[in-house]
PDB file of C-alpha atoms in Angstrom:
ATOM      1  CA  MET A   1     -49.563  35.847 154.154  1.00  0.00           C
ATOM      2  CA  ALA A   2     -52.951  37.035 152.618  1.00  0.00           C
ATOM      3  CA  GLN A   3     -52.302  40.468 154.374  1.00  0.00           C
ATOM      4  CA  PHE A   4     -48.783  40.790 152.831  1.00  0.00           C
ATOM      5  CA  PHE A   5     -50.247  39.861 149.345  1.00  0.00           C
ATOM      6  CA  SER A   6     -53.036  42.587 149.874  1.00  0.00           C
ATOM      7  CA  PHE A   7     -50.330  45.271 151.005  1.00  0.00           C
ATOM      8  CA  PHE A   8     -48.195  44.025 147.938  1.00  0.00           C
ATOM      9  CA  ILE A   9     -50.953  44.467 145.620  1.00  0.00           C
ATOM     10  CA  PHE A  10     -52.024  47.842 147.015  1.00  0.00           C
ATOM     11  CA  PHE A  11     -48.186  48.979 146.749  1.00  0.00           C
ATOM     12  CA  SER A  12     -47.909  47.635 143.251  1.00  0.00           C
ATOM     13  CA  MET A  13     -51.180  49.658 142.093  1.00  0.00           C
ATOM     14  CA  CYS A  14     -49.955  52.928 143.814  1.00  0.00           C
ATOM     15  CA  PHE A  15     -46.584  52.586 142.069  1.00  0.00           C
ATOM     16  CA  LEU A  16     -48.034  52.055 138.687  1.00  0.00           C
ATOM     17  CA  PHE A  17     -50.632  54.962 138.952  1.00  0.00           C
ATOM     18  CA  SER A  18     -47.931  57.269 140.132  1.00  0.00           C
ATOM     19  CA  CYS A  19     -45.715  56.130 136.970  1.00  0.00           C
ATOM     20  CA  SER A  20     -48.639  56.826 134.657  1.00  0.00           C
ATOM     21  CA  THR A  21     -49.181  60.075 135.907  1.00  0.00           C
ATOM     22  CA  LEU A  22     -45.243  61.279 135.137  1.00  0.00           C
ATOM     23  CA  THR A  23     -44.986  63.701 132.205  1.00  0.00           C
ATOM     24  CA  LYS A  24     -43.777  62.316 128.957  1.00  0.00           C
ATOM     25  CA  GLN A  25     -42.167  65.769 128.205  1.00  0.00           C
ATOM     26  CA  LEU A  26     -38.769  66.301 129.440  1.00  0.00           C
ATOM     27  CA  ILE A  27     -36.122  68.977 129.516  1.00  0.00           C
ATOM     28  CA  ASP A  28     -32.475  67.880 130.226  1.00  0.00           C
ATOM     29  CA  TYR A  29     -29.815  70.491 131.056  1.00  0.00           C
ATOM     30  CA  GLY A  30     -25.918  69.834 130.646  1.00  0.00           C
ATOM     31  CA  ASP A  31     -22.800  71.402 129.061  1.00  0.00           C
ATOM     32  CA  PHE A  32     -20.518  70.710 126.270  1.00  0.00           C
ATOM     33  CA  SER A  33     -17.080  71.922 125.441  1.00  0.00           C
ATOM     34  CA  MET A  34     -14.983  72.330 122.384  1.00  0.00           C
ATOM     35  CA  ASN A  35     -11.306  72.338 123.397  1.00  0.00           C
ATOM     36  CA  GLY A  36      -8.597  73.961 121.543  1.00  0.00           C
ATOM     37  CA  GLY A  37      -8.206  75.544 118.199  1.00  0.00           C
ATOM     38  CA  VAL A  38      -6.180  76.314 115.203  1.00  0.00           C
ATOM     39  CA  TYR A  39      -6.105  79.101 112.716  1.00  0.00           C
ATOM     40  CA  LYS A  40      -3.159  79.202 110.285  1.00  0.00           C
ATOM     41  CA  ASN A  41      -0.065  79.026 112.121  1.00  0.00           C
ATOM     42  CA  GLN A  42      -1.910  79.609 115.527  1.00  0.00           C
ATOM     43  CA  ARG A  43      -2.743  76.854 118.234  1.00  0.00           C
ATOM     44  CA  TRP A  44      -4.514  77.574 121.400  1.00  0.00           C
ATOM     45  CA  SER A  45      -5.843  75.326 124.163  1.00  0.00           C
ATOM     46  CA  GLY A  46      -8.764  77.668 125.345  1.00  0.00           C
ATOM     47  CA  SER A  47     -12.376  76.096 125.327  1.00  0.00           C
ATOM     48  CA  LEU A  48     -15.655  77.346 123.965  1.00  0.00           C
ATOM     49  CA  ARG A  49     -18.106  76.134 126.675  1.00  0.00           C
ATOM     50  CA  PHE A  50     -21.696  75.659 126.003  1.00  0.00           C
ATOM     51  CA  LYS A  51     -24.657  75.410 128.044  1.00  0.00           C
ATOM     52  CA  ARG A  52     -26.974  72.467 126.662  1.00  0.00           C
ATOM     53  CA  VAL A  53     -30.602  72.094 126.772  1.00  0.00           C
ATOM     54  CA  SER A  54     -32.399  69.088 125.280  1.00  0.00           C
ATOM     55  CA  TRP A  55     -36.376  68.785 124.828  1.00  0.00           C
ATOM     56  CA  PHE A  56     -37.487  65.105 124.845  1.00  0.00           C
ATOM     57  CA  HIS A  57     -41.061  63.474 124.267  1.00  0.00           C
ATOM     58  CA  GLU A  58     -40.705  59.947 126.249  1.00  0.00           C
ATOM     59  CA  PHE A  59     -37.169  58.799 124.728  1.00  0.00           C
ATOM     60  CA  SER A  60     -37.042  60.944 121.570  1.00  0.00           C
ATOM     61  CA  MET A  61     -35.204  63.901 121.391  1.00  0.00           C
ATOM     62  CA  PHE A  62     -37.403  66.825 119.891  1.00  0.00           C
ATOM     63  CA  PHE A  63     -34.837  69.692 119.902  1.00  0.00           C
ATOM     64  CA  ASP A  64     -31.503  70.376 121.207  1.00  0.00           C
ATOM     65  CA  VAL A  65     -29.525  73.743 121.704  1.00  0.00           C
ATOM     66  CA  ASN A  66     -26.151  74.445 122.889  1.00  0.00           C
ATOM     67  CA  VAL A  67     -25.594  78.218 123.990  1.00  0.00           C
ATOM     68  CA  THR A  68     -22.386  80.161 124.768  1.00  0.00           C
ATOM     69  CA  ARG A  69     -21.523  83.731 125.161  1.00  0.00           C
ATOM     70  CA  PHE A  70     -19.118  84.556 122.673  1.00  0.00           C
ATOM     71  CA  ASP A  71     -15.848  86.530 124.171  1.00  0.00           C
ATOM     72  CA  ILE A  72     -14.215  88.747 121.548  1.00  0.00           C
ATOM     73  CA  LYS A  73     -10.951  88.342 123.668  1.00  0.00           C
ATOM     74  CA  SER A  74     -10.981  84.702 122.948  1.00  0.00           C
ATOM     75  CA  PRO A  75      -8.551  82.942 120.330  1.00  0.00           C
ATOM     76  CA  PHE A  76     -11.726  81.718 118.818  1.00  0.00           C
ATOM     77  CA  VAL A  77     -12.176  85.191 117.346  1.00  0.00           C
ATOM     78  CA  ASN A  78      -9.688  84.318 114.665  1.00  0.00           C
ATOM     79  CA  TRP A  79     -12.176  82.072 113.034  1.00  0.00           C
ATOM     80  CA  LEU A  80     -14.444  85.236 112.464  1.00  0.00           C
ATOM     81  CA  SER A  81     -14.307  87.238 109.072  1.00  0.00           C
ATOM     82  CA  ALA A  82     -13.832  91.314 109.200  1.00  0.00           C
ATOM     83  CA  ASP A  83     -17.345  91.641 108.583  1.00  0.00           C
ATOM     84  CA  GLU A  84     -18.570  89.027 111.248  1.00  0.00           C
ATOM     85  CA  LEU A  85     -16.353  90.594 113.732  1.00  0.00           C
ATOM     86  CA  ALA A  86     -17.771  94.064 112.822  1.00  0.00           C
ATOM     87  CA  GLU A  87     -21.352  92.747 113.325  1.00  0.00           C
ATOM     88  CA  ILE A  88     -20.256  91.525 116.507  1.00  0.00           C
ATOM     89  CA  ASN A  89     -18.883  94.441 117.921  1.00  0.00           C
ATOM     90  CA  ALA A  90     -21.969  96.359 117.303  1.00  0.00           C
ATOM     91  CA  CYS A  91     -23.859  94.077 120.079  1.00  0.00           C
ATOM     92  CA  LYS A  92     -24.096  94.713 123.677  1.00  0.00           C
ATOM     93  CA  ASP A  93     -24.248  91.083 124.117  1.00  0.00           C
ATOM     94  CA  PHE A  94     -23.487  88.117 121.833  1.00  0.00           C
ATOM     95  CA  LEU A  95     -24.180  84.376 121.984  1.00  0.00           C
ATOM     96  CA  ILE A  96     -23.861  81.341 119.475  1.00  0.00           C
ATOM     97  CA  THR A  97     -25.986  78.373 119.636  1.00  0.00           C
ATOM     98  CA  LEU A  98     -25.831  75.056 117.767  1.00  0.00           C
ATOM     99  CA  SER A  99     -29.341  73.831 117.468  1.00  0.00           C
ATOM    100  CA  TYR A 100     -30.937  70.543 116.240  1.00  0.00           C
ATOM    101  CA  ALA A 101     -34.476  69.994 115.430  1.00  0.00           C
ATOM    102  CA  ALA A 102     -35.584  66.167 114.836  1.00  0.00           C
ATOM    103  CA  ASP A 103     -38.669  67.237 113.133  1.00  0.00           C
ATOM    104  CA  GLU A 104     -39.342  70.733 111.785  1.00  0.00           C
ATOM    105  CA  GLU A 105     -43.050  69.933 111.481  1.00  0.00           C
ATOM    106  CA  LYS A 106     -43.193  69.719 115.382  1.00  0.00           C
ATOM    107  CA  ILE A 107     -40.617  72.116 116.644  1.00  0.00           C
ATOM    108  CA  SER A 108     -38.511  74.015 114.292  1.00  0.00           C
ATOM    109  CA  GLN A 109     -35.598  76.037 114.186  1.00  0.00           C
ATOM    110  CA  ARG A 110     -37.847  79.217 113.238  1.00  0.00           C
ATOM    111  CA  MET A 111     -39.811  78.694 116.675  1.00  0.00           C
ATOM    112  CA  PHE A 112     -36.188  78.750 118.340  1.00  0.00           C
ATOM    113  CA  LEU A 113     -35.301  81.813 116.661  1.00  0.00           C
ATOM    114  CA  ASP A 114     -38.500  83.473 117.388  1.00  0.00           C
ATOM    115  CA  GLU A 115     -37.852  82.660 121.146  1.00  0.00           C
ATOM    116  CA  MET A 116     -34.434  84.258 120.787  1.00  0.00           C
ATOM    117  CA  ALA A 117     -35.891  87.346 119.273  1.00  0.00           C
ATOM    118  CA  ARG A 118     -38.250  87.321 122.099  1.00  0.00           C
ATOM    119  CA  ASN A 119     -35.317  87.431 124.516  1.00  0.00           C
ATOM    120  CA  GLY A 120     -33.946  90.434 122.560  1.00  0.00           C
ATOM    121  CA  PHE A 121     -31.700  88.440 120.256  1.00  0.00           C
ATOM    122  CA  ASP A 122     -31.416  89.089 116.594  1.00  0.00           C
ATOM    123  CA  LYS A 123     -29.993  86.321 114.366  1.00  0.00           C
ATOM    124  CA  ILE A 124     -26.527  87.042 112.585  1.00  0.00           C
ATOM    125  CA  MET A 125     -25.101  84.377 110.086  1.00  0.00           C
ATOM    126  CA  LEU A 126     -21.606  83.539 110.793  1.00  0.00           C
ATOM    127  CA  PRO A 127     -20.543  81.516 107.811  1.00  0.00           C
ATOM    128  CA  ASN A 128     -16.623  81.908 108.116  1.00  0.00           C
ATOM    129  CA  PHE A 129     -16.820  80.975 111.914  1.00  0.00           C
ATOM    130  CA  GLU A 130     -19.255  77.930 111.089  1.00  0.00           C
ATOM    131  CA  THR A 131     -16.668  76.577 108.386  1.00  0.00           C
ATOM    132  CA  HIS A 132     -14.031  76.653 111.099  1.00  0.00           C
ATOM    133  CA  LEU A 133     -16.305  75.040 113.750  1.00  0.00           C
ATOM    134  CA  LYS A 134     -17.393  72.387 111.426  1.00  0.00           C
ATOM    135  CA  LEU A 135     -13.709  71.295 110.754  1.00  0.00           C
ATOM    136  CA  HIS A 136     -12.990  71.203 114.502  1.00  0.00           C
ATOM    137  CA  PRO A 137     -12.405  67.556 115.842  1.00  0.00           C
ATOM    138  CA  ASP A 138     -14.941  67.873 118.755  1.00  0.00           C
ATOM    139  CA  PHE A 139     -17.581  68.949 116.140  1.00  0.00           C
ATOM    140  CA  ASP A 140     -17.533  65.303 114.525  1.00  0.00           C
ATOM    141  CA  ARG A 141     -16.779  63.408 117.958  1.00  0.00           C
ATOM    142  CA  SER A 142     -20.082  65.109 119.279  1.00  0.00           C
ATOM    143  CA  SER A 143     -22.159  64.224 116.060  1.00  0.00           C
ATOM    144  CA  LEU A 144     -23.303  67.933 115.280  1.00  0.00           C
ATOM    145  CA  SER A 145     -23.494  67.695 111.705  1.00  0.00           C
ATOM    146  CA  LEU A 146     -27.365  68.247 111.761  1.00  0.00           C
ATOM    147  CA  TYR A 147     -26.969  71.053 113.987  1.00  0.00           C
ATOM    148  CA  LYS A 148     -27.325  74.676 112.700  1.00  0.00           C
ATOM    149  CA  LEU A 149     -25.188  77.542 113.989  1.00  0.00           C
ATOM    150  CA  TYR A 150     -26.389  80.952 114.591  1.00  0.00           C
ATOM    151  CA  GLY A 151     -25.027  84.036 116.101  1.00  0.00           C
ATOM    152  CA  HIS A 152     -27.527  86.067 118.106  1.00  0.00           C
ATOM    153  CA  CYS A 153     -26.910  89.850 118.796  1.00  0.00           C
ATOM    154  CA  ASN A 154     -28.742  92.146 121.287  1.00  0.00           C
ATOM    155  CA  LYS A 155     -28.110  95.567 120.345  1.00  0.00           C
ATOM    156  CA  ASN A 156     -30.534  97.201 122.702  1.00  0.00           C
ATOM    157  CA  GLY A 157     -29.634  95.705 125.975  1.00  0.00           C
ATOM    158  CA  SER A 158     -27.661  97.216 128.738  1.00  0.00           C
ATOM    159  CA  GLY A 159     -25.166  94.373 128.587  1.00  0.00           C
ATOM    160  CA  PRO A 160     -24.865  90.665 129.078  1.00  0.00           C
ATOM    161  CA  VAL A 161     -27.909  88.980 130.179  1.00  0.00           C
ATOM    162  CA  GLU A 162     -27.822  86.477 133.177  1.00  0.00           C
ATOM    163  CA  ASN A 163     -30.284  84.124 131.455  1.00  0.00           C
ATOM    164  CA  ILE A 164     -32.594  83.263 128.620  1.00  0.00           C
ATOM    165  CA  THR A 165     -36.202  81.718 128.653  1.00  0.00           C
ATOM    166  CA  ILE A 166     -37.064  79.294 125.729  1.00  0.00           C
ATOM    167  CA  GLY A 167     -40.752  78.257 125.465  1.00  0.00           C
ATOM    168  CA  LEU A 168     -41.427  75.289 122.819  1.00  0.00           C
ATOM    169  CA  PRO A 169     -44.664  73.911 122.336  1.00  0.00           C
ATOM    170  CA  GLY A 170     -46.024  71.320 124.499  1.00  0.00           C
ATOM    171  CA  PHE A 171     -43.047  71.991 127.017  1.00  0.00           C
ATOM    172  CA  SER A 172     -42.606  74.180 130.044  1.00  0.00           C
ATOM    173  CA  GLU A 173     -40.386  76.966 129.600  1.00  0.00           C
ATOM    174  CA  ALA A 174     -36.425  76.313 129.795  1.00  0.00           C
ATOM    175  CA  ASN A 175     -34.466  78.827 131.647  1.00  0.00           C
ATOM    176  CA  ILE A 176     -30.933  78.715 130.679  1.00  0.00           C
ATOM    177  CA  LEU A 177     -28.374  80.748 132.959  1.00  0.00           C
ATOM    178  CA  LEU A 178     -25.501  82.094 130.947  1.00  0.00           C
ATOM    179  CA  ASN A 179     -23.044  83.186 133.634  1.00  0.00           C
TER     180      ASN A 179
END
């Protein structure tokens, strides 16, 4: 019995020690879709599919981003103004992001935009598209009201990039596969 008790204490100490050495910083990957859309008298069933990456410290989300490569053949192009579409057409690659910063003092939208620039993407504002997206039923269902929408244009690349890498302070780099 004493031998079992000693083994149990040893095992418990090893388990507790291993738990205490786990990182408290976590990056979680997933996906998210907005299904269907409406513009004037048109309805469609296509989806905007986003890759989602979330940065956590313990149980608190510090930053969250949803990224999609925007296809100008998609019916969602109807949500763009003529000026927005002209800007996108000048891009070799174009992404849309929805991003959330829990505390701008720690990890900010500016840091994220700087990382996108490091990947070769310049910020484009899409006010017309954003208005339509915010009125989509999945936007409210997914609690995205605190998220910022940005377009990201790569004019210098040779075409669509396969992935982007986002490095935020205190975390390892996140590699987002776009295909």
